[in-house]
PDB file of C-alpha atoms in Angstrom:
ATOM      1  CA  MET A   1     121.755 110.337 116.302  1.00 55.00           C
ATOM      2  CA  ASN A   2     124.385 107.974 113.997  1.00 63.00           C
ATOM      3  CA  LYS A   3     127.312 109.811 114.359  1.00 63.00           C
ATOM      4  CA  LEU A   4     126.819 110.756 118.081  1.00 61.00           C
ATOM      5  CA  MET A   5     126.582 107.002 118.667  1.00 60.00           C
ATOM      6  CA  LYS A   6     130.289 106.264 116.470  1.00 62.00           C
ATOM      7  CA  VAL A   7     131.814 108.570 118.809  1.00 57.00           C
ATOM      8  CA  GLY A   8     129.939 106.604 121.606  1.00 58.00           C
ATOM      9  CA  LEU A   9     131.938 104.050 120.692  1.00 56.00           C
ATOM     10  CA  LEU A  10     134.867 105.214 120.042  1.00 56.00           C
ATOM     11  CA  VAL A  11     135.508 106.907 122.909  1.00 52.00           C
ATOM     12  CA  LEU A  12     134.618 104.019 124.575  1.00 52.00           C
ATOM     13  CA  ALA A  13     137.532 101.302 122.206  1.00 52.00           C
ATOM     14  CA  PHE A  14     140.035 104.155 122.609  1.00 52.00           C
ATOM     15  CA  LEU A  15     139.175 103.482 127.517  1.00 52.00           C
ATOM     16  CA  LEU A  16     139.604  99.898 126.356  1.00 57.00           C
ATOM     17  CA  VAL A  17     142.746  99.777 124.045  1.00 53.00           C
ATOM     18  CA  PRO A  18     145.342  98.885 126.768  1.00 52.00           C
ATOM     19  CA  PRO A  19     147.429 101.617 127.607  1.00 47.00           C
ATOM     20  CA  SER A  20     151.517  99.377 126.593  1.00 43.00           C
ATOM     21  CA  PRO A  21     152.112  96.517 124.402  1.00 41.00           C
ATOM     22  CA  SER A  22     152.224  94.515 127.763  1.00 41.00           C
ATOM     23  CA  MET A  23     149.104  93.584 127.580  1.00 42.00           C
ATOM     24  CA  LEU A  24     150.272  91.395 124.476  1.00 40.00           C
ATOM     25  CA  MET A  25     152.645  89.442 126.654  1.00 41.00           C
ATOM     26  CA  ALA A  26     152.001  85.974 126.873  1.00 40.00           C
ATOM     27  CA  SER A  27     149.603  84.584 129.866  1.00 38.00           C
ATOM     28  CA  SER A  28     147.982  81.672 130.357  1.00 38.00           C
ATOM     29  CA  GLU A  29     145.046  83.206 131.854  1.00 40.00           C
ATOM     30  CA  GLY A  30     141.886  82.958 130.022  1.00 40.00           C
ATOM     31  CA  GLY A  31     140.788  81.331 127.282  1.00 40.00           C
ATOM     32  CA  HIS A  32     138.563  77.914 127.198  1.00 42.00           C
ATOM     33  CA  GLY A  33     139.693  74.588 127.578  1.00 43.00           C
ATOM     34  CA  GLY A  34     141.917  73.591 130.652  1.00 43.00           C
ATOM     35  CA  ASP A  35     145.480  74.113 131.860  1.00 45.00           C
ATOM     36  CA  ALA A  36     147.673  72.156 130.248  1.00 45.00           C
ATOM     37  CA  THR A  37     150.369  72.362 133.483  1.00 45.00           C
ATOM     38  CA  GLY A  38     148.216  70.613 136.425  1.00 46.00           C
ATOM     39  CA  GLY A  39     146.749  74.638 137.473  1.00 47.00           C
ATOM     40  CA  GLU A  40     151.101  76.130 137.303  1.00 50.00           C
ATOM     41  CA  LYS A  41     151.564  79.311 135.446  1.00 50.00           C
ATOM     42  CA  LYS A  42     153.423  79.695 132.148  1.00 54.00           C
ATOM     43  CA  GLU A  43     156.061  83.230 133.096  1.00 56.00           C
ATOM     44  CA  ALA A  44     154.700  85.900 130.776  1.00 53.00           C
ATOM     45  CA  GLY A  45     156.882  85.807 127.049  1.00 65.00           C
ATOM     46  CA  LYS A  46     158.362  81.830 128.611  1.00 79.00           C
ATOM     47  CA  ALA A  47     157.755  79.226 126.027  1.00 82.00           C
ATOM     48  CA  GLU A  48     156.937  75.577 127.011  1.00 89.00           C
ATOM     49  CA  ASN A  49     158.389  72.768 124.234  1.00 89.00           C
ATOM     50  CA  GLY A  50     157.699  75.546 121.121  1.00 92.00           C
ATOM     51  CA  ALA A  51     153.972  76.777 122.561  1.00 95.00           C
ATOM     52  CA  ILE A  52     153.696  80.335 123.504  1.00 94.00           C
ATOM     53  CA  VAL A  53     150.051  81.806 124.959  1.00 94.00           C
ATOM     54  CA  ILE A  54     149.992  85.692 122.915  1.00 92.00           C
ATOM     55  CA  GLY A  55     146.745  87.495 124.902  1.00 90.00           C
ATOM     56  CA  PRO A  56     143.870  88.214 126.030  1.00 93.00           C
ATOM     57  CA  MET A  57     144.195  90.514 123.402  1.00 92.00           C
ATOM     58  CA  THR A  58     140.516  92.730 122.648  1.00 94.00           C
ATOM     59  CA  VAL A  59     141.173  95.224 119.452  1.00 94.00           C
ATOM     60  CA  ASN A  60     138.856  97.034 117.441  1.00 92.00           C
ATOM     61  CA  VAL A  61     137.656  94.887 113.754  1.00 91.00           C
ATOM     62  CA  LEU A  62     135.693  96.642 110.844  1.00 89.00           C
ATOM     63  CA  SER A  63     132.150  95.992 110.517  1.00 89.00           C
ATOM     64  CA  ASN A  64     128.970  96.164 108.082  1.00 87.00           C
ATOM     65  CA  THR A  65     127.490  98.565 110.985  1.00 85.00           C
ATOM     66  CA  GLY A  66     129.827 100.328 112.591  1.00 81.00           C
ATOM     67  CA  TYR A  67     133.373  99.308 114.410  1.00 80.00           C
ATOM     68  CA  ARG A  68     133.055  95.645 116.386  1.00 89.00           C
ATOM     69  CA  PHE A  69     135.215  94.949 119.336  1.00 92.00           C
ATOM     70  CA  LEU A  70     137.037  91.407 119.199  1.00 93.00           C
ATOM     71  CA  HIS A  71     138.772  89.879 122.335  1.00 95.00           C
ATOM     72  CA  LEU A  72     141.039  86.573 121.379  1.00 93.00           C
ATOM     73  CA  THR A  73     143.427  84.444 123.152  1.00 94.00           C
ATOM     74  CA  LEU A  74     145.531  82.567 120.620  1.00 94.00           C
ATOM     75  CA  ASP A  75     148.044  79.751 121.655  1.00 95.00           C
ATOM     76  CA  VAL A  76     150.504  79.574 118.592  1.00 95.00           C
ATOM     77  CA  GLN A  77     153.043  75.912 118.403  1.00 96.00           C
ATOM     78  CA  CYS A  78     156.379  75.928 116.364  1.00 96.00           C
ATOM     79  CA  GLU A  79     159.537  74.473 116.585  1.00 95.00           C
ATOM     80  CA  ASP A  80     161.217  75.836 119.328  1.00 93.00           C
ATOM     81  CA  ASN A  81     161.185  77.671 122.365  1.00 93.00           C
ATOM     82  CA  ALA A  82     163.358  80.299 120.662  1.00 93.00           C
ATOM     83  CA  SER A  83     160.414  80.708 117.843  1.00 93.00           C
ATOM     84  CA  ALA A  84     157.474  81.363 119.966  1.00 94.00           C
ATOM     85  CA  GLU A  85     159.159  84.024 122.569  1.00 93.00           C
ATOM     86  CA  ARG A  86     160.525  85.884 118.975  1.00 94.00           C
ATOM     87  CA  LEU A  87     156.029  86.428 119.131  1.00 94.00           C
ATOM     88  CA  THR A  88     156.263  88.433 121.869  1.00 91.00           C
ATOM     89  CA  ASP A  89     158.690  91.088 119.971  1.00 92.00           C
ATOM     90  CA  ALA A  90     156.732  94.709 120.124  1.00 92.00           C
ATOM     91  CA  ASP A  91     157.408  94.961 115.703  1.00 94.00           C
ATOM     92  CA  CYS A  92     155.063  91.600 116.308  1.00 94.00           C
ATOM     93  CA  LYS A  93     152.706  92.481 117.939  1.00 93.00           C
ATOM     94  CA  GLN A  94     151.647  95.816 115.812  1.00 94.00           C
ATOM     95  CA  ASP A  95     151.622  94.089 112.909  1.00 96.00           C
ATOM     96  CA  LEU A  96     148.899  91.744 114.764  1.00 95.00           C
ATOM     97  CA  ILE A  97     146.892  94.160 116.294  1.00 94.00           C
ATOM     98  CA  PHE A  98     147.224  95.825 112.861  1.00 94.00           C
ATOM     99  CA  PHE A  99     146.501  93.043 110.516  1.00 95.00           C
ATOM    100  CA  LEU A 100     143.204  91.562 112.847  1.00 94.00           C
ATOM    101  CA  SER A 101     141.693  95.390 112.952  1.00 92.00           C
ATOM    102  CA  SER A 102     141.775  95.271 109.014  1.00 92.00           C
ATOM    103  CA  LYS A 103     139.108  92.425 109.649  1.00 92.00           C
ATOM    104  CA  LEU A 104     135.648  92.750 108.346  1.00 91.00           C
ATOM    105  CA  ALA A 105     133.541  91.298 111.308  1.00 91.00           C
ATOM    106  CA  GLU A 106     131.537  89.278 109.293  1.00 91.00           C
ATOM    107  CA  ASP A 107     134.176  87.473 107.306  1.00 91.00           C
ATOM    108  CA  LEU A 108     135.693  86.519 110.809  1.00 92.00           C
ATOM    109  CA  MET A 109     132.142  85.126 112.163  1.00 90.00           C
ATOM    110  CA  THR A 110     132.274  82.227 109.991  1.00 92.00           C
ATOM    111  CA  SER A 111     133.955  78.797 110.659  1.00 93.00           C
ATOM    112  CA  ALA A 112     135.554  79.635 106.860  1.00 95.00           C
ATOM    113  CA  GLY A 113     136.645  82.789 107.655  1.00 94.00           C
ATOM    114  CA  LYS A 114     138.345  82.267 111.370  1.00 94.00           C
ATOM    115  CA  MET A 115     139.975  79.047 108.810  1.00 96.00           C
ATOM    116  CA  ALA A 116     141.190  81.768 106.777  1.00 96.00           C
ATOM    117  CA  LEU A 117     142.658  84.376 109.532  1.00 96.00           C
ATOM    118  CA  ARG A 118     144.270  81.196 110.916  1.00 96.00           C
ATOM    119  CA  ARG A 119     146.044  80.744 107.870  1.00 96.00           C
ATOM    120  CA  ASP A 120     146.847  84.413 107.591  1.00 96.00           C
ATOM    121  CA  LEU A 121     148.138  84.665 110.865  1.00 97.00           C
ATOM    122  CA  ILE A 122     150.489  81.416 110.385  1.00 96.00           C
ATOM    123  CA  LEU A 123     152.143  83.228 107.357  1.00 96.00           C
ATOM    124  CA  LEU A 124     151.901  86.684 109.614  1.00 96.00           C
ATOM    125  CA  PHE A 125     153.760  84.961 112.054  1.00 96.00           C
ATOM    126  CA  SER A 126     156.145  83.324 110.561  1.00 96.00           C
ATOM    127  CA  LYS A 127     157.697  86.498 109.401  1.00 95.00           C
ATOM    128  CA  TYR A 128     159.156  86.656 112.221  1.00 95.00           C
ATOM    129  CA  THR A 129     160.134  83.277 113.318  1.00 94.00           C
ATOM    130  CA  GLY A 130     160.911  82.286 109.552  1.00 92.00           C
ATOM    131  CA  PRO A 131     159.378  80.128 106.936  1.00 93.00           C
ATOM    132  CA  GLY A 132     157.962  76.672 108.828  1.00 93.00           C
ATOM    133  CA  LYS A 133     159.191  77.624 111.959  1.00 95.00           C
ATOM    134  CA  VAL A 134     155.085  77.568 113.243  1.00 96.00           C
ATOM    135  CA  LYS A 135     153.623  75.211 113.371  1.00 96.00           C
ATOM    136  CA  ASN A 136     149.773  76.225 114.162  1.00 96.00           C
ATOM    137  CA  VAL A 137     147.683  78.848 115.668  1.00 96.00           C
ATOM    138  CA  TYR A 138     144.753  77.407 118.430  1.00 96.00           C
ATOM    139  CA  PHE A 139     141.952  80.161 118.932  1.00 94.00           C
ATOM    140  CA  THR A 140     141.430  79.732 123.515  1.00 94.00           C
ATOM    141  CA  GLU A 141     139.247  83.096 122.463  1.00 94.00           C
ATOM    142  CA  PHE A 142     137.691  84.715 120.518  1.00 93.00           C
ATOM    143  CA  VAL A 143     134.595  86.694 121.310  1.00 92.00           C
ATOM    144  CA  PHE A 144     132.917  90.032 119.183  1.00 85.00           C
ATOM    145  CA  GLN A 145     131.295  92.952 121.125  1.00 84.00           C
TER     146      GLN A 145
END
């Protein structure tokens, strides 16, 4: 029965994974907290004042109890708009998915785990923006299922 449950979870994961990388494009939808633009929505993939929204996105993560899902949205603060917009490139999104899916859910549930993930994401994004261009990463949605 345990194998059947794992197969069912994998099928569910396949159905929940976005059909194309365009689902990872910047968006101001979702998240917790106010919209700093006074209700105006940002154009997808466009940075404002060096900040860009990545997500919402859902990825499979490893777990001691099988596979779990992580749903998250990130606000990334960069030095300039050009640097921030590089984070919407397909290769950066792919690296982000591979990176997140290699993480262990139990490690990410703690505050220390989230802070370590934040530091790792800054390093990952710096590969695409250049050294020192990523100033901060904020989690605006972070949900495990």
